[in-house]
PDB file of C-alpha atoms in Angstrom:
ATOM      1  CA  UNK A 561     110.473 181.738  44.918  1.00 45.00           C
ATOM      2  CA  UNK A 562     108.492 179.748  48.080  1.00 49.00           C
ATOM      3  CA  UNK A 563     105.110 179.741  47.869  1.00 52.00           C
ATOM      4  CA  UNK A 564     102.863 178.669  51.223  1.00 52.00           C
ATOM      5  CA  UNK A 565     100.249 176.169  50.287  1.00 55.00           C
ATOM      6  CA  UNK A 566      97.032 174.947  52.131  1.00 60.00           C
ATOM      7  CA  UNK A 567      97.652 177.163  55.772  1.00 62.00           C
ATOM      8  CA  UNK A 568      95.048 179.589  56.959  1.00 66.00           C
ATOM      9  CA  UNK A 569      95.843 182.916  56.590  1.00 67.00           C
ATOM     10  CA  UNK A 570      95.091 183.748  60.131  1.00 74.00           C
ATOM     11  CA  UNK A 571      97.537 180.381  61.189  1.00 78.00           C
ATOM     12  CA  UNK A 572     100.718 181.994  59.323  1.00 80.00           C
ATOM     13  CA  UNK A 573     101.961 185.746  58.820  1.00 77.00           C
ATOM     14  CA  UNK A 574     102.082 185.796  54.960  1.00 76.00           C
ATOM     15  CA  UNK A 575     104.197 188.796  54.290  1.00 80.00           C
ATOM     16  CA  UNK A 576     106.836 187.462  56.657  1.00 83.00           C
ATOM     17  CA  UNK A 577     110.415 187.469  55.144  1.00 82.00           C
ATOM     18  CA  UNK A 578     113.304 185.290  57.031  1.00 84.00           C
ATOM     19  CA  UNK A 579     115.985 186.980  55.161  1.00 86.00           C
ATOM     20  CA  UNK A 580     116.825 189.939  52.922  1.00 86.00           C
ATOM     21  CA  UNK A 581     118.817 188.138  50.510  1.00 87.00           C
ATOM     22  CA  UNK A 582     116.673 187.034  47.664  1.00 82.00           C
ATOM     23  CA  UNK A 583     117.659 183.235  47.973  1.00 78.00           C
ATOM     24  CA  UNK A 584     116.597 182.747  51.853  1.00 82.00           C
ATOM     25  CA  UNK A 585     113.657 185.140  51.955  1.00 82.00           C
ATOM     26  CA  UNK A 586     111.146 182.688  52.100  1.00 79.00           C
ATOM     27  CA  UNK A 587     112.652 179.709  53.535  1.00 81.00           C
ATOM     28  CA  UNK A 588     111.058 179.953  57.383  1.00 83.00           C
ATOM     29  CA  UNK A 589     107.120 179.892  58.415  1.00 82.00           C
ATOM     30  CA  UNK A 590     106.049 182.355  61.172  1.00 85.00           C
ATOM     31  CA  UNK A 591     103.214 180.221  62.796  1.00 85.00           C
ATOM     32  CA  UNK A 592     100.375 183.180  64.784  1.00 85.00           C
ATOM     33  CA  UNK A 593      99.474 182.012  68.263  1.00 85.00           C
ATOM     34  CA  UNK A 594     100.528 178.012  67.610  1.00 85.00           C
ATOM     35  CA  UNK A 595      97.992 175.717  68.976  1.00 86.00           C
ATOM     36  CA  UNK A 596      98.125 172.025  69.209  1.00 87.00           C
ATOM     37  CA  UNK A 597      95.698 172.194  65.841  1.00 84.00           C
ATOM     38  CA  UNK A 598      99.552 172.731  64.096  1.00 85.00           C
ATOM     39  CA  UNK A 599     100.789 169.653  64.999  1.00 87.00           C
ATOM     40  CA  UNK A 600     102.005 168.019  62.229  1.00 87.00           C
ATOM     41  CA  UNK A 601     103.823 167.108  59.456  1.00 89.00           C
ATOM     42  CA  UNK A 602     105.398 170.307  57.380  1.00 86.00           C
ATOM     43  CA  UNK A 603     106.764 169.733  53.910  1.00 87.00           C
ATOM     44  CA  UNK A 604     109.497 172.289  52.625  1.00 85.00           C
ATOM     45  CA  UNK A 605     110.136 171.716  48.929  1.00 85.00           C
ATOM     46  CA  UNK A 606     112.526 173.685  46.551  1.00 83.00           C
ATOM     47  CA  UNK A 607     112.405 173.838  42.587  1.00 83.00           C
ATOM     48  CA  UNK A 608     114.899 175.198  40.009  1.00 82.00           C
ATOM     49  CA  UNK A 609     115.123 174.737  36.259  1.00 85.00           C
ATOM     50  CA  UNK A 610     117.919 172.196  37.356  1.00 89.00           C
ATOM     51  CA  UNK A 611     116.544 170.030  40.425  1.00 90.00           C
ATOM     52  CA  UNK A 612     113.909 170.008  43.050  1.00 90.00           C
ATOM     53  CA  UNK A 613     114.807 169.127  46.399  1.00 88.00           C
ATOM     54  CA  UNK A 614     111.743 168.397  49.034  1.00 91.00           C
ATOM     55  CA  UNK A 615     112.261 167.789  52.978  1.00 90.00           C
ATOM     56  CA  UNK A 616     109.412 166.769  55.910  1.00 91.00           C
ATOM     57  CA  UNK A 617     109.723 167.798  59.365  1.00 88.00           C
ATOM     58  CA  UNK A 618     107.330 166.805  62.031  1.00 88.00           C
ATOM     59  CA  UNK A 619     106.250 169.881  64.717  1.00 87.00           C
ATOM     60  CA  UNK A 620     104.566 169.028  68.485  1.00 88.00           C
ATOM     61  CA  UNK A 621     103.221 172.215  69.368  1.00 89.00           C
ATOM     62  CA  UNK A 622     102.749 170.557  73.485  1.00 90.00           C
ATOM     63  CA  UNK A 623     100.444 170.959  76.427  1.00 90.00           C
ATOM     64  CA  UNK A 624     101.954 170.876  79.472  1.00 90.00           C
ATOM     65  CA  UNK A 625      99.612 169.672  82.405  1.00 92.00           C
ATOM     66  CA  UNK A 626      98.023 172.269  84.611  1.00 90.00           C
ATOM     67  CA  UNK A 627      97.631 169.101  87.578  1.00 90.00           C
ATOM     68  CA  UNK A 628      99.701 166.214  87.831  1.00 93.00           C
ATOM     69  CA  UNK A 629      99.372 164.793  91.199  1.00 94.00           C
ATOM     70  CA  UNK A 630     100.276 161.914  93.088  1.00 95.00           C
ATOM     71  CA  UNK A 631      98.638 160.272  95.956  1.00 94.00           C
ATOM     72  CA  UNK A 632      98.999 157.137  98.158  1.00 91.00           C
ATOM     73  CA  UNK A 633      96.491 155.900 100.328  1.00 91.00           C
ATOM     74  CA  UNK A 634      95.802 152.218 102.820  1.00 89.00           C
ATOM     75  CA  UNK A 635      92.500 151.089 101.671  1.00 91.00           C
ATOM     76  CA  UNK A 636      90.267 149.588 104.640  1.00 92.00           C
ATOM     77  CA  UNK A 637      91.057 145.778 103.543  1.00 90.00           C
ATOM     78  CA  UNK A 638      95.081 146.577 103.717  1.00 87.00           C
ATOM     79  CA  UNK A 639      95.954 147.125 100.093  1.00 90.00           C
ATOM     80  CA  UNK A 640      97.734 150.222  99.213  1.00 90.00           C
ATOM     81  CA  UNK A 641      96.102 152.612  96.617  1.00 94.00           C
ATOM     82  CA  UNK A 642      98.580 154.392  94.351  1.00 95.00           C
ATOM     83  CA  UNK A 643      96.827 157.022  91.961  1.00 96.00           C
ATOM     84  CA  UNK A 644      98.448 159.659  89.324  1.00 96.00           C
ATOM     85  CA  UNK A 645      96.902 162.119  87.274  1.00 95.00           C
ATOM     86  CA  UNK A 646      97.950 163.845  84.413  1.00 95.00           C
ATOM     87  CA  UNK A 647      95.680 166.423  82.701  1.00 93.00           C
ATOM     88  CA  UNK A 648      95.187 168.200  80.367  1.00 94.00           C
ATOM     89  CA  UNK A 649      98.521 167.190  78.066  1.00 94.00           C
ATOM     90  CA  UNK A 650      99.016 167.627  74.348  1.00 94.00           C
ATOM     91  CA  UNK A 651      99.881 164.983  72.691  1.00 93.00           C
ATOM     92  CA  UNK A 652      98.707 161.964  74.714  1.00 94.00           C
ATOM     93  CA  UNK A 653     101.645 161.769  76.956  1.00 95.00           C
ATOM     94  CA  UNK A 654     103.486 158.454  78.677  1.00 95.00           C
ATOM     95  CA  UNK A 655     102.576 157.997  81.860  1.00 96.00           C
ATOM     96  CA  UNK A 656     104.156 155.503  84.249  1.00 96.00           C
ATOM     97  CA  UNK A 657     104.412 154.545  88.121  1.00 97.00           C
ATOM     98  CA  UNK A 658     107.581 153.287  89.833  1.00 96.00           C
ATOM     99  CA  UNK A 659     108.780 152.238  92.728  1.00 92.00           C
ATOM    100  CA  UNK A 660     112.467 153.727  93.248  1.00 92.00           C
ATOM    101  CA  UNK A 661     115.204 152.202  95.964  1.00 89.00           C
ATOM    102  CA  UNK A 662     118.685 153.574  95.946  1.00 87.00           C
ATOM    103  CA  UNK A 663     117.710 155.508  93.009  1.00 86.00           C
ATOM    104  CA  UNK A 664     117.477 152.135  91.143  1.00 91.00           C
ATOM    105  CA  UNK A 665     113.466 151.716  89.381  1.00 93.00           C
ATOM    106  CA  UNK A 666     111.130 149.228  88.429  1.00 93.00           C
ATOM    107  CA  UNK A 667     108.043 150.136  86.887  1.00 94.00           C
ATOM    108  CA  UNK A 668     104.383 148.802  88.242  1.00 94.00           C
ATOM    109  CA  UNK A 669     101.738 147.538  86.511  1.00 95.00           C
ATOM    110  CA  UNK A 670      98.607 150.000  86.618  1.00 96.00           C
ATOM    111  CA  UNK A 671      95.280 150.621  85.224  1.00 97.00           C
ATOM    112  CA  UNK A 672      94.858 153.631  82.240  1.00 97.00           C
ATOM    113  CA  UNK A 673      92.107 155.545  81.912  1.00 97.00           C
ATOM    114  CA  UNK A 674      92.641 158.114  79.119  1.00 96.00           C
ATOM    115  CA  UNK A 675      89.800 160.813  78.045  1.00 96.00           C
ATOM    116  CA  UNK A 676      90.618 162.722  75.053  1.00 95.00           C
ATOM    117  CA  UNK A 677      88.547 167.048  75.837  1.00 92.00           C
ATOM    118  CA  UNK A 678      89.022 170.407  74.599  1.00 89.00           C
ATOM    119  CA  UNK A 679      92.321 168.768  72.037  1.00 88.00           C
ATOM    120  CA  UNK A 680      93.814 167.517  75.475  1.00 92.00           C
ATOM    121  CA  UNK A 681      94.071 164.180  77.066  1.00 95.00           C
ATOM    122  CA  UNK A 682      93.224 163.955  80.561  1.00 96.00           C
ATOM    123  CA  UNK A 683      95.691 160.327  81.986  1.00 96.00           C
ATOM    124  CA  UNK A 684      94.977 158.682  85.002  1.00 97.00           C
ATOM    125  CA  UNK A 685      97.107 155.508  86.288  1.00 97.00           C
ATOM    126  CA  UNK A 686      95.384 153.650  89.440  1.00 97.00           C
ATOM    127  CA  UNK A 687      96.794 150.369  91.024  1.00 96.00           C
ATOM    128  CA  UNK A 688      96.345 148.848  94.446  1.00 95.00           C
ATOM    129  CA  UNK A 689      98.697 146.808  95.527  1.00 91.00           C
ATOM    130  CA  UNK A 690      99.020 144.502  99.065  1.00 90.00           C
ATOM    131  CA  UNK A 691     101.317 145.553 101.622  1.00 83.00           C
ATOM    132  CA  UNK A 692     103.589 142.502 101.455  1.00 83.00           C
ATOM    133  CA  UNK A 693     104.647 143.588  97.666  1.00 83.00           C
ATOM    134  CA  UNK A 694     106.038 146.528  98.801  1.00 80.00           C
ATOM    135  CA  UNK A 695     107.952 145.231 102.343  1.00 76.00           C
ATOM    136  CA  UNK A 696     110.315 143.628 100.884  1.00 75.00           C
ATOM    137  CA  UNK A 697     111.671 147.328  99.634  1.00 72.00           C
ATOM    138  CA  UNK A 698     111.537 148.977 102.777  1.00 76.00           C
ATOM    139  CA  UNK A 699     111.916 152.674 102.631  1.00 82.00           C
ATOM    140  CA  UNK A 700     111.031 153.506  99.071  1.00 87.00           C
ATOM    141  CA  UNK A 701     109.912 156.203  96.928  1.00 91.00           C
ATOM    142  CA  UNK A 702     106.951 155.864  94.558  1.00 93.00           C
ATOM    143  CA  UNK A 703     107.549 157.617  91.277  1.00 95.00           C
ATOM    144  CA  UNK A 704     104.985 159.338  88.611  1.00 96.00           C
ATOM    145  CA  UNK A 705     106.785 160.426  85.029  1.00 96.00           C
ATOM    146  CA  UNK A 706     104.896 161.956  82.688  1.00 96.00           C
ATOM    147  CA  UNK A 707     106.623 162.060  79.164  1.00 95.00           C
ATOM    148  CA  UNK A 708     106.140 163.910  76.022  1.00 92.00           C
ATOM    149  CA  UNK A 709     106.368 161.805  72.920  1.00 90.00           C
ATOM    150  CA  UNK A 710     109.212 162.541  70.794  1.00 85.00           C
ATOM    151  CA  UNK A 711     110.745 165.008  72.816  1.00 86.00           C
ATOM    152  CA  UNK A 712     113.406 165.366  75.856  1.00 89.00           C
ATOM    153  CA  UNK A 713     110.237 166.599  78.240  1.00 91.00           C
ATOM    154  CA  UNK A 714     109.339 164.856  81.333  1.00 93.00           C
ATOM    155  CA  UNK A 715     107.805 165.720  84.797  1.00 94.00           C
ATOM    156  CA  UNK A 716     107.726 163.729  88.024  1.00 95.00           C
ATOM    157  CA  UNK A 717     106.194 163.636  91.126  1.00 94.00           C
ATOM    158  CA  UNK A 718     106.955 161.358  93.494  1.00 93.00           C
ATOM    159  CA  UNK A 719     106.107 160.478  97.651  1.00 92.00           C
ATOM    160  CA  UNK A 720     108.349 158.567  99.940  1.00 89.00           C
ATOM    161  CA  UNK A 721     106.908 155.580 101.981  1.00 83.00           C
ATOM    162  CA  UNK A 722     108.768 153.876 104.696  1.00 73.00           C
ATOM    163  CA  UNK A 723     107.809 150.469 106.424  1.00 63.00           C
ATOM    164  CA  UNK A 724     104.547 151.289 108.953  1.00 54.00           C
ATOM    165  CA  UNK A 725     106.015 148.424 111.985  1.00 38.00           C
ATOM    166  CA  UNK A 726     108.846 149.427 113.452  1.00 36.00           C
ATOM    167  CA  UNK A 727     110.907 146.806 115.506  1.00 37.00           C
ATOM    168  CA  UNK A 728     112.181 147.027 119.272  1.00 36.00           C
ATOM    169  CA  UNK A 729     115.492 146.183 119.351  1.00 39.00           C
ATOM    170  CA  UNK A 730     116.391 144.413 122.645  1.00 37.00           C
ATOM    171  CA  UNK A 731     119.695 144.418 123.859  1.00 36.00           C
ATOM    172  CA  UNK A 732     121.047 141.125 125.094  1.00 36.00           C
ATOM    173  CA  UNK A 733     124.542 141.275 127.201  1.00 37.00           C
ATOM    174  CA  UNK A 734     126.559 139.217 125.220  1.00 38.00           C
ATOM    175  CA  UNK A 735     130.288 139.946 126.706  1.00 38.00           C
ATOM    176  CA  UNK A 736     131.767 137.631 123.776  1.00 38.00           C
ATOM    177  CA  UNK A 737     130.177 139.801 120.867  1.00 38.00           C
ATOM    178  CA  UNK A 738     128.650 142.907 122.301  1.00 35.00           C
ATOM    179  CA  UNK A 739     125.541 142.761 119.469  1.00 35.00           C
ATOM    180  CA  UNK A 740     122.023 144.006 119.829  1.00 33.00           C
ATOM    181  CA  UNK A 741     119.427 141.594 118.661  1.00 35.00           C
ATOM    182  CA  UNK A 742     116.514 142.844 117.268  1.00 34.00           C
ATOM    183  CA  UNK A 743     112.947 140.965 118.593  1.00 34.00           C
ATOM    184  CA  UNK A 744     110.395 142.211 115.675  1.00 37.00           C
ATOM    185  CA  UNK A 745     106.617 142.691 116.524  1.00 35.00           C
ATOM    186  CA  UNK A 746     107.167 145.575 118.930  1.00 33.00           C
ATOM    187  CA  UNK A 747     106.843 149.314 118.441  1.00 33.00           C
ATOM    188  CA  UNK A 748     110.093 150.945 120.323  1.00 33.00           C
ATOM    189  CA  UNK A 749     113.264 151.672 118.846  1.00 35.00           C
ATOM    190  CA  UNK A 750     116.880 151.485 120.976  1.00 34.00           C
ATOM    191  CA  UNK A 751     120.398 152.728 120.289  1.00 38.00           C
ATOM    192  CA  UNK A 752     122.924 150.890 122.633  1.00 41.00           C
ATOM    193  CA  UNK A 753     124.831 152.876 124.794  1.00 43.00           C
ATOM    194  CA  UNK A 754     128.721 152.722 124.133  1.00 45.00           C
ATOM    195  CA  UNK A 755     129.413 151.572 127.985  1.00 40.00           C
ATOM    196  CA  UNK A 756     126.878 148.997 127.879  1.00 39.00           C
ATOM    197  CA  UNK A 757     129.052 146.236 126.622  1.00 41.00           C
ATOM    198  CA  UNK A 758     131.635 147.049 129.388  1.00 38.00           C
ATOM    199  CA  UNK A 759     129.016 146.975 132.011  1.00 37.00           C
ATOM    200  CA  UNK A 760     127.523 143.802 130.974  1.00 39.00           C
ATOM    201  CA  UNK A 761     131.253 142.367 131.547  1.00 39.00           C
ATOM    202  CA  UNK A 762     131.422 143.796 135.318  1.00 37.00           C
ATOM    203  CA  UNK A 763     128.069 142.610 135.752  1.00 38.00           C
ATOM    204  CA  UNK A 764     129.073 139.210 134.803  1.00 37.00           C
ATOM    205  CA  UNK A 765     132.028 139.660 136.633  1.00 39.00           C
ATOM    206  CA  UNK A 766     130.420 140.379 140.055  1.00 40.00           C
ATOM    207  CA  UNK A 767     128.140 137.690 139.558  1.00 39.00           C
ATOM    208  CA  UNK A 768     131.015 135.402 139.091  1.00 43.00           C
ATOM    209  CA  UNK A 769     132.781 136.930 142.350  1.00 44.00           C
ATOM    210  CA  UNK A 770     130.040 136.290 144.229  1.00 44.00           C
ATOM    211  CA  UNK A 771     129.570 132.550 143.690  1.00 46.00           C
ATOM    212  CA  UNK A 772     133.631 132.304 144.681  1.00 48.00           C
ATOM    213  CA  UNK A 773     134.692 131.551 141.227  1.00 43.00           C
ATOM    214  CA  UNK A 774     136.963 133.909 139.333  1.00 40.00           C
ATOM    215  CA  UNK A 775     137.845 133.892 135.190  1.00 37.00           C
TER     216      UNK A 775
END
């Protein structure tokens, strides 16, 4: 016969019975109302006139967080600030930032500030970084995961940011290669026409006509 040791009465339903057959009756725990407070280590053991048999299991009774957020902001002097918060989470979860391109990620260095209230722990990751260690990305996405420890439970938030200078691209006849050349530094963008290469080649043509020479 089981016997429940050292649990509350008010934690556990005592009469509870897994089973009708005699052997399996009292092989399962009903836990009241779980809180994180029965987190833990749980010990089942087994004893005959014959053997004893004893086997540990470890239970996460989780908080998920009410607010995880995740914000990006240029600071006055330039330098990007990249902030996530996690709160409250039970247990202290694994927060990390990344920066994703093509769905490939590397994770960035941030600051932790962790504040253990109420049996929850309130995470926030800070970092400010300069523009020029992002540009070399270009269009990326900045990622937030928040993992439970020792389990398959994760939640991410994550905002895209795309290069702030856009380039003009000027389009210089070439009537060997037809290619735009982009001039950076300049704010408009242009998509080249699909006649233009043809009418740089009459206008080179004319202008060849003109001065009596021909191809």
């Amino acid at each position: 016969m089981a016997k429940q040791t050292n649990i509350p009465e008010d934690v556990v339903e005592g009469s509870y019975q897994h089973s009708d057959d005699p052997n399996h009756k009292y092989r399962a725990l009903k836990l009241l109302n779980p809180t994180t407070h029965q987190s833990g280590d749980y010990t089942c053991e087994i004893s005959s006139y014959f053997d004893e048999k004893r086997l540990r299991i470890t239970l996460i009774v989780y908080v998920l967080p009410d607010e995880m957020t995740l914000s990006v902001e240029e600071l006055p002097d330039g330098n990007i600030s990249i902030v996530c918060i996690s709160q409250p989470t039970y247990p202290e979860p694994f927060v990390k930032l990344y920066v994703e391109v093509y769905g490939e990620r590397e994770a960035i260095q941030a600051d932790r500030e962790t504040v253990y209230d109420n049996n929850a722990y309130n995470t926030t990751l800070s970092v400010e970084l300069p523009p020029e260690k992002l540009a070399p990305y270009g269009d990326v996405n900045i990622v937030c995961k928040m993992t439970i420890p020792n389990s398959n439970i994760s939640l991410e938030e994550s905002l895209h940011l795309g290069p702030e200078v856009e380039e003009e691209v000027v389009i210089l006849a070439d009537a060997s290669t037809h290619k735009a050349v982009a001039v950076p530094g300049l704010s408009t963008a242009f998509t080249p026409h699909p006649l233009l290469p043809l009418l740089a080649v009459v206008w080179v043509w004319c202008l060849r006509s003109s001065s009596g020479k021909s191809f």
